[in-house]
mmCIF file of C-alpha atoms in Angstrom:
data_model
loop_
_atom_site.group_PDB
_atom_site.id
_atom_site.type_symbol
_atom_site.label_atom_id
_atom_site.label_comp_id
_atom_site.label_asym_id
_atom_site.label_seq_id
_atom_site.Cartn_x
_atom_site.Cartn_y
_atom_site.Cartn_z
ATOM 1 C CA ALA A 286 74.157 56.095 36.595
ATOM 2 C CA GLN A 287 72.012 57.213 39.490
ATOM 3 C CA SER A 288 72.537 56.648 42.977
ATOM 4 C CA VAL A 289 70.299 57.209 46.220
ATOM 5 C CA SER A 290 71.608 58.073 49.655
ATOM 6 C CA GLN A 291 69.160 57.779 52.898
ATOM 7 C CA HIS A 292 70.832 59.147 56.042
ATOM 8 C CA ASN A 293 69.361 57.058 58.531
ATOM 9 C CA HIS A 294 69.367 53.499 58.953
ATOM 10 C CA HIS A 295 66.969 53.445 61.996
ATOM 11 C CA VAL A 296 65.096 56.033 63.416
ATOM 12 C CA ILE A 297 63.159 55.498 66.763
ATOM 13 C CA LEU A 298 60.365 58.136 67.796
ATOM 14 C CA SER A 299 57.466 58.337 69.982
ATOM 15 C CA GLU A 300 53.956 58.775 68.906
ATOM 16 C CA ALA A 301 52.856 62.096 67.936
ATOM 17 C CA ALA A 302 56.468 63.072 67.269
ATOM 18 C CA SER A 303 57.423 64.754 63.993
ATOM 19 C CA LEU A 304 59.195 62.812 61.339
ATOM 20 C CA GLU A 305 61.723 63.839 58.876
ATOM 21 C CA LEU A 306 63.759 61.337 56.721
ATOM 22 C CA GLY A 307 66.482 62.332 54.706
ATOM 23 C CA CYS A 308 67.048 61.296 51.230
ATOM 24 C CA ASN A 309 69.817 62.445 48.520
ATOM 25 C CA TYR A 310 70.242 61.490 44.932
ATOM 26 C CA SER A 311 72.837 61.673 42.647
ATOM 27 C CA TYR A 312 72.159 62.253 38.766
ATOM 28 C CA GLY A 313 72.871 65.031 36.504
ATOM 29 C CA GLY A 314 69.502 65.391 34.732
ATOM 30 C CA THR A 315 65.969 65.740 35.558
ATOM 31 C CA VAL A 316 64.365 62.940 37.866
ATOM 32 C CA ASN A 317 61.370 61.259 38.872
ATOM 33 C CA LEU A 318 61.580 60.507 42.749
ATOM 34 C CA PHE A 319 59.460 58.139 44.837
ATOM 35 C CA TRP A 320 58.728 57.181 48.393
ATOM 36 C CA TYR A 321 57.972 53.467 48.939
ATOM 37 C CA VAL A 322 56.845 52.131 52.349
ATOM 38 C CA GLN A 323 56.932 48.421 53.451
ATOM 39 C CA TYR A 324 55.064 47.665 56.669
ATOM 40 C CA PRO A 325 56.185 44.459 58.572
ATOM 41 C CA GLY A 326 55.717 41.341 56.661
ATOM 42 C CA GLN A 327 54.032 43.107 53.916
ATOM 43 C CA HIS A 328 55.111 43.965 50.198
ATOM 44 C CA LEU A 329 56.460 47.657 49.159
ATOM 45 C CA GLN A 330 53.628 49.960 48.274
ATOM 46 C CA LEU A 331 53.892 53.401 46.833
ATOM 47 C CA LEU A 332 53.602 56.401 49.461
ATOM 48 C CA LEU A 333 54.141 59.296 47.065
ATOM 49 C CA LYS A 334 55.911 60.425 44.087
ATOM 50 C CA TYR A 335 57.286 63.559 42.303
ATOM 51 C CA PHE A 336 57.684 63.834 38.513
ATOM 52 C CA SER A 337 57.427 67.735 37.976
ATOM 53 C CA GLY A 338 55.437 70.790 39.087
ATOM 54 C CA ASP A 339 55.068 71.861 42.931
ATOM 55 C CA PRO A 340 57.844 70.636 44.582
ATOM 56 C CA LEU A 341 55.839 69.780 47.793
ATOM 57 C CA VAL A 342 54.185 66.378 47.035
ATOM 58 C CA LYS A 343 51.458 65.006 49.473
ATOM 59 C CA GLY A 344 51.119 61.177 49.538
ATOM 60 C CA ILE A 345 48.916 58.702 51.628
ATOM 61 C CA LYS A 346 48.575 58.498 55.512
ATOM 62 C CA GLY A 347 49.520 62.188 56.067
ATOM 63 C CA PHE A 348 53.141 62.101 54.565
ATOM 64 C CA GLU A 349 54.557 64.615 52.415
ATOM 65 C CA ALA A 350 57.838 65.107 50.768
ATOM 66 C CA GLU A 351 59.800 68.339 49.510
ATOM 67 C CA PHE A 352 61.867 68.149 46.062
ATOM 68 C CA ILE A 353 64.854 70.656 46.773
ATOM 69 C CA LYS A 354 66.481 70.615 43.420
ATOM 70 C CA SER A 355 69.535 72.719 44.493
ATOM 71 C CA LYS A 356 70.137 70.110 47.244
ATOM 72 C CA PHE A 357 69.323 66.950 45.327
ATOM 73 C CA SER A 358 67.210 66.031 48.148
ATOM 74 C CA PHE A 359 63.680 64.708 48.680
ATOM 75 C CA ASN A 360 63.093 64.340 52.373
ATOM 76 C CA LEU A 361 59.949 62.736 53.850
ATOM 77 C CA ARG A 362 57.896 64.230 56.487
ATOM 78 C CA LYS A 363 55.063 63.871 58.630
ATOM 79 C CA PRO A 364 53.885 66.138 61.361
ATOM 80 C CA SER A 365 52.872 63.706 64.167
ATOM 81 C CA VAL A 366 53.598 59.961 63.742
ATOM 82 C CA GLN A 367 51.320 56.983 64.962
ATOM 83 C CA TRP A 368 52.308 53.631 65.998
ATOM 84 C CA SER A 369 51.077 52.280 62.633
ATOM 85 C CA ASP A 370 53.588 54.282 60.759
ATOM 86 C CA THR A 371 56.267 51.462 62.135
ATOM 87 C CA ALA A 372 57.709 50.390 58.697
ATOM 88 C CA GLU A 373 60.893 50.594 56.455
ATOM 89 C CA TYR A 374 60.745 53.577 54.046
ATOM 90 C CA PHE A 375 62.484 53.632 50.557
ATOM 91 C CA CYS A 376 63.436 56.482 48.645
ATOM 92 C CA ALA A 377 63.977 55.823 44.803
ATOM 93 C CA VAL A 378 64.881 57.703 41.901
ATOM 94 C CA THR A 379 64.728 57.408 38.115
ATOM 95 C CA PRO A 380 65.783 59.541 35.107
ATOM 96 C CA SER A 381 62.567 61.432 33.848
ATOM 97 C CA GLY A 382 61.165 59.611 31.039
ATOM 98 C CA ALA A 383 63.005 56.495 31.699
ATOM 99 C CA GLY A 384 61.686 52.960 32.079
ATOM 100 C CA SER A 385 61.063 51.524 35.613
ATOM 101 C CA TYR A 386 63.978 49.037 35.123
ATOM 102 C CA GLN A 387 66.023 52.167 35.823
ATOM 103 C CA LEU A 388 64.412 52.716 39.083
ATOM 104 C CA THR A 389 67.413 52.990 41.898
ATOM 105 C CA PHE A 390 66.487 52.370 45.384
ATOM 106 C CA GLY A 391 68.068 53.648 48.711
ATOM 107 C CA LYS A 392 69.067 51.277 51.159
ATOM 108 C CA GLY A 393 65.965 52.180 53.374
ATOM 109 C CA THR A 394 65.243 53.609 56.837
ATOM 110 C CA LYS A 395 63.694 51.552 59.373
ATOM 111 C CA LEU A 396 61.107 53.515 61.520
ATOM 112 C CA SER A 397 59.981 52.313 64.725
ATOM 113 C CA VAL A 398 57.373 54.249 66.769
ATOM 114 C CA ILE A 399 57.049 53.901 70.307
ATOM 115 C CA PRO A 400 53.511 54.136 71.727
ATOM 116 C CA ASN B 40 41.865 42.233 43.072
ATOM 117 C CA ALA B 41 44.944 40.023 43.608
ATOM 118 C CA GLY B 42 47.512 42.319 42.076
ATOM 119 C CA VAL B 43 50.932 40.792 42.045
ATOM 120 C CA THR B 44 50.886 37.275 43.356
ATOM 121 C CA GLN B 45 54.133 35.406 44.039
ATOM 122 C CA THR B 46 54.588 31.542 45.126
ATOM 123 C CA PRO B 47 56.063 30.263 47.359
ATOM 124 C CA LYS B 48 56.148 32.521 50.025
ATOM 125 C CA PHE B 49 58.792 30.469 51.874
ATOM 126 C CA GLN B 50 61.545 27.857 50.732
ATOM 127 C CA VAL B 51 64.194 26.436 52.091
ATOM 128 C CA LEU B 52 66.796 24.815 49.677
ATOM 129 C CA LYS B 53 70.142 22.933 50.048
ATOM 130 C CA THR B 54 73.280 24.246 48.142
ATOM 131 C CA GLY B 55 73.003 22.969 44.594
ATOM 132 C CA GLN B 56 69.328 22.461 44.552
ATOM 133 C CA SER B 57 67.284 24.231 41.903
ATOM 134 C CA MET B 58 63.920 25.921 42.182
ATOM 135 C CA THR B 59 61.628 28.417 40.354
ATOM 136 C CA LEU B 60 59.704 31.358 41.765
ATOM 137 C CA GLN B 61 56.533 32.169 40.077
ATOM 138 C CA CYS B 62 54.917 35.536 39.691
ATOM 139 C CA ALA B 63 51.657 36.640 38.074
ATOM 140 C CA GLN B 64 49.894 39.788 37.700
ATOM 141 C CA ASP B 65 46.462 40.532 36.918
ATOM 142 C CA MET B 66 46.586 44.408 36.138
ATOM 143 C CA ASN B 67 47.366 43.910 32.489
ATOM 144 C CA HIS B 68 50.749 45.521 32.887
ATOM 145 C CA ASN B 69 53.582 45.317 30.196
ATOM 146 C CA SER B 70 56.414 45.187 32.344
ATOM 147 C CA MET B 71 57.541 42.942 35.030
ATOM 148 C CA TYR B 72 60.691 42.873 37.473
ATOM 149 C CA TRP B 73 62.493 40.588 39.745
ATOM 150 C CA TYR B 74 64.164 42.190 42.687
ATOM 151 C CA ARG B 75 65.926 40.887 45.797
ATOM 152 C CA GLN B 76 66.187 42.561 49.108
ATOM 153 C CA ASP B 77 68.924 42.093 51.573
ATOM 154 C CA PRO B 78 69.368 43.695 54.988
ATOM 155 C CA GLY B 79 71.149 47.108 54.583
ATOM 156 C CA MET B 80 71.140 46.748 50.788
ATOM 157 C CA GLY B 81 67.767 47.976 49.796
ATOM 158 C CA LEU B 82 66.352 46.454 46.378
ATOM 159 C CA ARG B 83 68.448 45.299 43.746
ATOM 160 C CA LEU B 84 66.831 44.499 40.064
ATOM 161 C CA ILE B 85 67.727 40.895 39.096
ATOM 162 C CA TYR B 86 66.047 40.770 35.673
ATOM 163 C CA TYR B 87 63.284 42.563 34.040
ATOM 164 C CA SER B 88 60.814 41.964 31.051
ATOM 165 C CA ALA B 89 59.868 45.392 29.564
ATOM 166 C CA SER B 90 57.061 43.369 27.384
ATOM 167 C CA GLU B 91 56.005 39.942 26.538
ATOM 168 C CA GLY B 92 58.909 38.084 24.705
ATOM 169 C CA THR B 93 61.763 40.206 25.990
ATOM 170 C CA THR B 94 63.845 39.807 29.024
ATOM 171 C CA ASP B 95 67.177 41.603 30.206
ATOM 172 C CA LYS B 96 69.473 41.603 32.964
ATOM 173 C CA GLY B 97 69.664 43.938 35.826
ATOM 174 C CA GLU B 98 71.947 44.708 38.365
ATOM 175 C CA VAL B 99 72.459 41.537 40.135
ATOM 176 C CA PRO B 100 71.602 38.682 37.327
ATOM 177 C CA ASN B 101 74.331 36.095 37.976
ATOM 178 C CA GLY B 102 73.134 32.647 39.253
ATOM 179 C CA TYR B 103 69.547 33.651 37.890
ATOM 180 C CA ASN B 104 67.445 32.733 34.808
ATOM 181 C CA VAL B 105 63.923 34.262 34.044
ATOM 182 C CA SER B 106 61.136 33.282 31.815
ATOM 183 C CA ARG B 107 58.556 35.696 30.523
ATOM 184 C CA LEU B 108 55.801 32.978 30.100
ATOM 185 C CA ASN B 109 53.152 35.355 28.825
ATOM 186 C CA LYS B 110 51.761 38.798 29.606
ATOM 187 C CA ARG B 111 50.614 37.763 32.976
ATOM 188 C CA GLU B 112 53.413 35.331 34.092
ATOM 189 C CA PHE B 113 57.266 36.099 34.869
ATOM 190 C CA SER B 114 59.150 33.410 36.574
ATOM 191 C CA LEU B 115 62.799 33.590 38.264
ATOM 192 C CA ARG B 116 64.611 30.204 38.236
ATOM 193 C CA LEU B 117 67.885 29.206 40.423
ATOM 194 C CA GLU B 118 69.453 26.642 38.632
ATOM 195 C CA SER B 119 71.799 25.682 41.242
ATOM 196 C CA ALA B 120 71.278 27.522 44.487
ATOM 197 C CA ALA B 121 74.059 29.207 46.860
ATOM 198 C CA PRO B 122 73.880 30.447 50.257
ATOM 199 C CA SER B 123 74.723 33.943 48.835
ATOM 200 C CA GLN B 124 71.057 33.887 47.146
ATOM 201 C CA THR B 125 69.630 33.511 50.820
ATOM 202 C CA SER B 126 67.376 36.653 50.221
ATOM 203 C CA VAL B 127 63.722 37.869 50.087
ATOM 204 C CA TYR B 128 62.608 37.957 46.429
ATOM 205 C CA PHE B 129 60.060 40.530 45.141
ATOM 206 C CA CYS B 130 58.465 40.319 41.801
ATOM 207 C CA ALA B 131 56.818 43.715 40.482
ATOM 208 C CA SER B 132 54.932 44.949 37.418
ATOM 209 C CA SER B 133 54.293 48.219 35.960
ATOM 210 C CA GLU B 134 53.119 50.035 32.552
ATOM 211 C CA TRP B 135 56.071 50.590 30.281
ATOM 212 C CA GLY B 136 56.627 54.120 30.707
ATOM 213 C CA ALA B 137 55.192 54.596 34.293
ATOM 214 C CA SER B 138 58.690 55.328 35.203
ATOM 215 C CA GLY B 139 59.078 53.920 38.408
ATOM 216 C CA GLU B 140 55.545 53.440 39.596
ATOM 217 C CA LEU B 141 55.709 49.711 40.337
ATOM 218 C CA PHE B 142 53.360 47.232 42.051
ATOM 219 C CA PHE B 143 54.995 44.589 44.095
ATOM 220 C CA GLY B 144 54.217 41.294 45.224
ATOM 221 C CA GLU B 145 54.155 40.067 48.858
ATOM 222 C CA GLY B 146 57.606 38.454 48.569
ATOM 223 C CA SER B 147 59.313 35.219 48.392
ATOM 224 C CA ARG B 148 61.690 34.330 51.420
ATOM 225 C CA LEU B 149 64.342 31.860 50.257
ATOM 226 C CA THR B 150 67.114 30.418 52.537
ATOM 227 C CA VAL B 151 69.840 28.328 50.826
ATOM 228 C CA LEU B 152 71.718 26.300 53.502
#
């Protein structure tokens, strides 16, 4: 079974700072990778996804993530954060071709952006 | 477009009481899921329904039952609530084969005293 590790529990940044949230997964085969975001008081929504192809994927609101297969990593980045990016971010992984019931979430990283 | 709708949004129960969380989706998705979210634990799958007429256990099914009423609706029942079931519950839906692309409801916050 796969597992996901998110390195940071809580990250605090000032507006305009750059963001990188770490995510590593453990699985022996090919995977699909996701970042979901949960804004305060709201439901989770998909931020970006990687299935195959270009390992640098772009998502909504200026976020991007890079899949590094050799490092089993899928780190989330944003060059300049805004106060509105304050949210909890979840990395998730599922074996390629598997049903969504096999989706495994990390424990989440809470991002607080200070104006 | 409502997406995934859950009711109720908040509920307080006493230990031993029962309740049902309702979920409905209007995206014509085949698959539906119930997760619980606890601080520092991420999301854990309770039960899922790959398609109408089928249900299967997820990672943490103990103390819960589910019913896939039709293609739109998927309910979660706590027969005898325990304090350990205090959590935020999320319903989600997807196309079967969507491989991880889930659409979530807004959550139901349950407190068991």
